[in-house]
Amino acid sequence: MKNNRAIKIAAAGVSVSEAKETVARSDYYPHLTASFTYSGALTKHLVTIPTGEFGSVAGIPLPPSDYNVNRDGNIAMLNAIIAQPLTQLLKINENVKAAEADTAISQAELEKAKDEVTLAVKSIYFGMMIADSRIKAYQTAVDAAQESLKDANADVISGNSLEIKNIEAQANLLKNQQYLMQAQISYEDLNADLNILTGTKEGTIIAVDESAPEEKTMTESEYLALAENGSQELEAARETLEKAKHGKNASVYEYIPDVSLFAAHAYLDNVPYINDNITTVGIKLDWDILDWGKKRGVRYERTAEMAQASQNLLRVKEQLRADIGKAYRRITRTQQMRDTAQKAFELYQEKYRISSNMRKAGLISDSALKADEAAMKNAEADLKSARLDRELAVAQMNRLISK
């Protein structure tokens, strides 16, 4: 199953969600940013200080005349700021919880994909087992038809039978040969499908193993109790609702101004009258006061998403109960069909035993014995099909409860 494409895709989805969770968690911590500017002015004259701008001393104005401040060369500025969010932590916490819920959803989808692939593999594998038993039964039927055709030819030649008997035998042989080819084609197609599901090389022949024990079943109420805690589809619906709740909470916190603590350092080169190094600390507040209904629209959207997720959870619960009821009824019916097929096989087995004794006594022909053997093989194939139908019904139930 590790080579299955669907499972690999679902596993990659879990990795994507885990990476998003890491991104969301990073907002808890201080962020350090830096910027660098290197510029040159087209004019050297920066500012003019008018005469007497700074007052006068002993009647002499300062400056005594207009003073031009010029700049030579280019300016280099390096700014570094580290900021710790405060009020934003409320939103960040909700975003982290939403990301955690998203990871849980992806994990549930991965487990669901594994369950579905397991069921598909069992379904195909059981189909191969049924086809294999049909091939053996039809091969026996072909052998019996060939013996019957020999007897019919001999009877026609000896005058003990009409030509129509020979025609009927030929038609019966062709019919059984057709059934045999159909069963062989079915087996090969199922084998090809199994190669795709298991990721094995195309054309690989997978042998069937019929030694698997019959799985025990439980009551319908026990299955329902297990599904309540084990169903991956139900778990995904719960986590989707949880994600929607945190999304709504985050939309409410959007109304709170963003307040951050910060420390900044600036390095200035070739700026007159200003220190080369300046360090500041403080509090920064950002408040989007007027956004023309954007925050309200987001809040309404998240509220609607939560209502949608809530209804989806109820739908999944109702569907799960209905599916378990159908699966349980299928298990019951297939068990009854298996018991009926078992009785029919035992009767055909007894008939073949009696025919074998009659053949030894010379009371019936080889073709008649072969016909009874083919009938017994066909009943055996029916019994195997009924048993595997029951096992497939149990496998479908196990997928529902993620067992």
Short mmCIF file of C-alpha atoms in Angstrom, two decimals, residues 128-273:
data_model
loop_
_atom_site.label_atom_id
_atom_site.label_comp_id
_atom_site.label_asym_id
_atom_site.label_seq_id
_atom_site.Cartn_x
_atom_site.Cartn_y
_atom_site.Cartn_z
CA MET A 128 -9.64 -12.65 -8.33
CA MET A 129 -10.30 -15.52 -5.94
CA ILE A 130 -13.84 -15.88 -7.29
CA ALA A 131 -12.60 -15.68 -10.88
CA ASP A 132 -9.95 -18.30 -10.11
CA SER A 133 -12.57 -20.69 -8.73
CA ARG A 134 -14.80 -19.99 -11.77
CA ILE A 135 -11.88 -20.79 -14.09
CA LYS A 136 -11.42 -24.16 -12.39
CA ALA A 137 -15.16 -24.87 -12.50
CA TYR A 138 -15.49 -23.90 -16.17
CA GLN A 139 -12.39 -25.90 -17.08
CA THR A 140 -14.05 -28.95 -15.50
CA ALA A 141 -17.25 -28.10 -17.38
CA VAL A 142 -15.27 -27.90 -20.65
CA ASP A 143 -13.72 -31.30 -19.94
CA ALA A 144 -17.19 -32.71 -19.23
CA ALA A 145 -18.58 -31.17 -22.44
CA GLN A 146 -15.73 -32.71 -24.43
CA GLU A 147 -16.53 -36.15 -22.97
CA SER A 148 -20.21 -35.60 -23.71
CA LEU A 149 -19.34 -34.64 -27.31
CA LYS A 150 -17.31 -37.85 -27.71
CA ASP A 151 -20.27 -39.92 -26.47
CA ALA A 152 -22.64 -38.04 -28.79
CA ASN A 153 -20.39 -38.66 -31.81
CA ALA A 154 -20.16 -42.35 -30.94
CA ASP A 155 -23.97 -42.60 -30.56
CA VAL A 156 -24.56 -40.85 -33.91
CA ILE A 157 -22.08 -43.10 -35.67
CA SER A 158 -23.63 -46.22 -34.13
CA GLY A 159 -27.10 -44.98 -34.98
CA ASN A 160 -28.22 -44.80 -31.38
CA SER A 161 -28.79 -41.06 -31.52
CA LEU A 162 -29.79 -38.33 -33.94
CA GLU A 163 -27.39 -35.67 -35.28
CA ILE A 164 -29.14 -33.06 -33.15
CA LYS A 165 -27.60 -34.70 -30.07
CA ASN A 166 -24.17 -34.06 -31.52
CA ILE A 167 -25.07 -30.43 -32.29
CA GLU A 168 -26.32 -29.90 -28.74
CA ALA A 169 -23.06 -31.31 -27.34
CA GLN A 170 -20.99 -29.03 -29.59
CA ALA A 171 -23.05 -25.99 -28.53
CA ASN A 172 -22.63 -26.92 -24.88
CA LEU A 173 -18.85 -27.22 -25.32
CA LEU A 174 -18.61 -23.83 -27.03
CA LYS A 175 -20.76 -22.23 -24.33
CA ASN A 176 -18.51 -23.53 -21.56
CA GLN A 177 -15.38 -22.50 -23.45
CA GLN A 178 -16.84 -19.00 -23.71
CA TYR A 179 -17.53 -18.91 -19.98
CA LEU A 180 -13.96 -20.08 -19.32
CA MET A 181 -12.49 -17.30 -21.48
CA GLN A 182 -14.67 -14.69 -19.79
CA ALA A 183 -13.46 -15.84 -16.38
CA GLN A 184 -9.84 -15.75 -17.55
CA ILE A 185 -10.28 -12.22 -18.93
CA SER A 186 -11.91 -11.12 -15.68
CA TYR A 187 -9.00 -12.54 -13.67
CA GLU A 188 -6.42 -10.78 -15.86
CA ASP A 189 -8.27 -7.43 -15.68
CA LEU A 190 -8.55 -7.67 -11.91
CA ASN A 191 -4.86 -8.53 -11.67
CA ALA A 192 -4.04 -5.40 -13.71
CA ASP A 193 -6.21 -3.26 -11.41
CA LEU A 194 -4.46 -4.75 -8.39
CA ASN A 195 -1.07 -3.89 -9.90
CA ILE A 196 -2.15 -0.25 -10.12
CA LEU A 197 -3.52 -0.13 -6.57
CA THR A 198 -0.48 -1.78 -5.00
CA GLY A 199 2.04 0.05 -7.16
CA THR A 200 3.55 -3.18 -8.48
CA LYS A 201 5.06 -3.46 -11.94
CA GLU A 202 2.55 -3.78 -14.77
CA GLY A 203 2.06 -7.40 -15.76
CA THR A 204 3.09 -8.78 -12.37
CA ILE A 205 1.02 -11.89 -11.64
CA ILE A 206 -0.27 -11.86 -8.08
CA ALA A 207 -1.09 -15.32 -6.72
CA VAL A 208 -4.22 -15.68 -4.61
CA ASP A 209 -4.07 -17.08 -1.09
CA GLU A 210 -7.27 -18.72 0.09
CA SER A 211 -6.07 -19.47 3.63
CA ALA A 212 -7.32 -16.21 5.22
CA PRO A 213 -9.58 -16.91 8.25
CA GLU A 214 -13.16 -15.72 8.36
CA GLU A 215 -13.51 -12.45 10.27
CA LYS A 216 -15.88 -12.31 13.23
CA THR A 217 -18.72 -9.80 13.33
CA MET A 218 -20.44 -7.73 16.02
CA THR A 219 -23.90 -6.36 16.66
CA GLU A 220 -25.16 -3.27 14.84
CA SER A 221 -25.07 -1.21 18.06
CA GLU A 222 -21.43 -2.18 18.62
CA TYR A 223 -20.55 -1.10 15.09
CA LEU A 224 -22.33 2.24 15.67
CA ALA A 225 -20.39 2.82 18.90
CA LEU A 226 -17.08 2.11 17.15
CA ALA A 227 -17.97 4.39 14.25
CA GLU A 228 -18.69 7.28 16.64
CA ASN A 229 -15.04 7.26 17.73
CA GLY A 230 -13.29 5.66 14.78
CA SER A 231 -14.84 6.96 11.56
CA GLN A 232 -12.28 9.10 9.72
CA GLU A 233 -15.00 10.86 7.74
CA LEU A 234 -16.72 11.83 10.99
CA GLU A 235 -13.40 12.96 12.46
CA ALA A 236 -12.73 15.15 9.41
CA ALA A 237 -16.20 16.72 9.76
CA ARG A 238 -15.58 17.44 13.47
CA GLU A 239 -12.22 19.05 12.74
CA THR A 240 -13.75 21.10 9.92
CA LEU A 241 -16.26 22.52 12.40
CA GLU A 242 -13.42 23.20 14.87
CA LYS A 243 -11.47 25.01 12.17
CA ALA A 244 -14.51 27.12 11.29
CA LYS A 245 -15.00 28.10 14.96
CA HIS A 246 -11.42 29.35 15.25
CA GLY A 247 -11.81 31.20 11.97
CA LYS A 248 -14.86 33.00 13.34
CA ASN A 249 -13.04 33.88 16.58
CA ALA A 250 -10.12 35.30 14.59
CA SER A 251 -12.53 37.49 12.57
CA VAL A 252 -13.88 38.99 15.83
CA TYR A 253 -10.34 39.81 17.02
CA GLU A 254 -9.81 41.82 13.82
CA TYR A 255 -11.69 44.68 15.54
CA ILE A 256 -8.91 44.98 18.16
CA PRO A 257 -6.05 47.41 17.27
CA ASP A 258 -2.66 45.82 16.60
CA VAL A 259 -0.31 46.76 19.43
CA SER A 260 3.37 45.79 19.32
CA LEU A 261 6.48 46.41 21.36
CA PHE A 262 9.48 47.35 19.24
CA ALA A 263 13.12 48.29 19.36
CA ALA A 264 14.81 49.94 16.39
CA HIS A 265 18.33 50.92 15.45
CA ALA A 266 19.28 53.19 12.55
CA TYR A 267 22.71 53.84 11.11
CA LEU A 268 23.05 57.00 8.99
CA ASP A 269 26.10 57.88 6.95
CA ASN A 270 26.79 61.35 5.54
CA VAL A 271 23.70 63.05 7.02
CA PRO A 272 24.69 66.49 8.45
CA TYR A 273 23.87 67.35 12.07
#
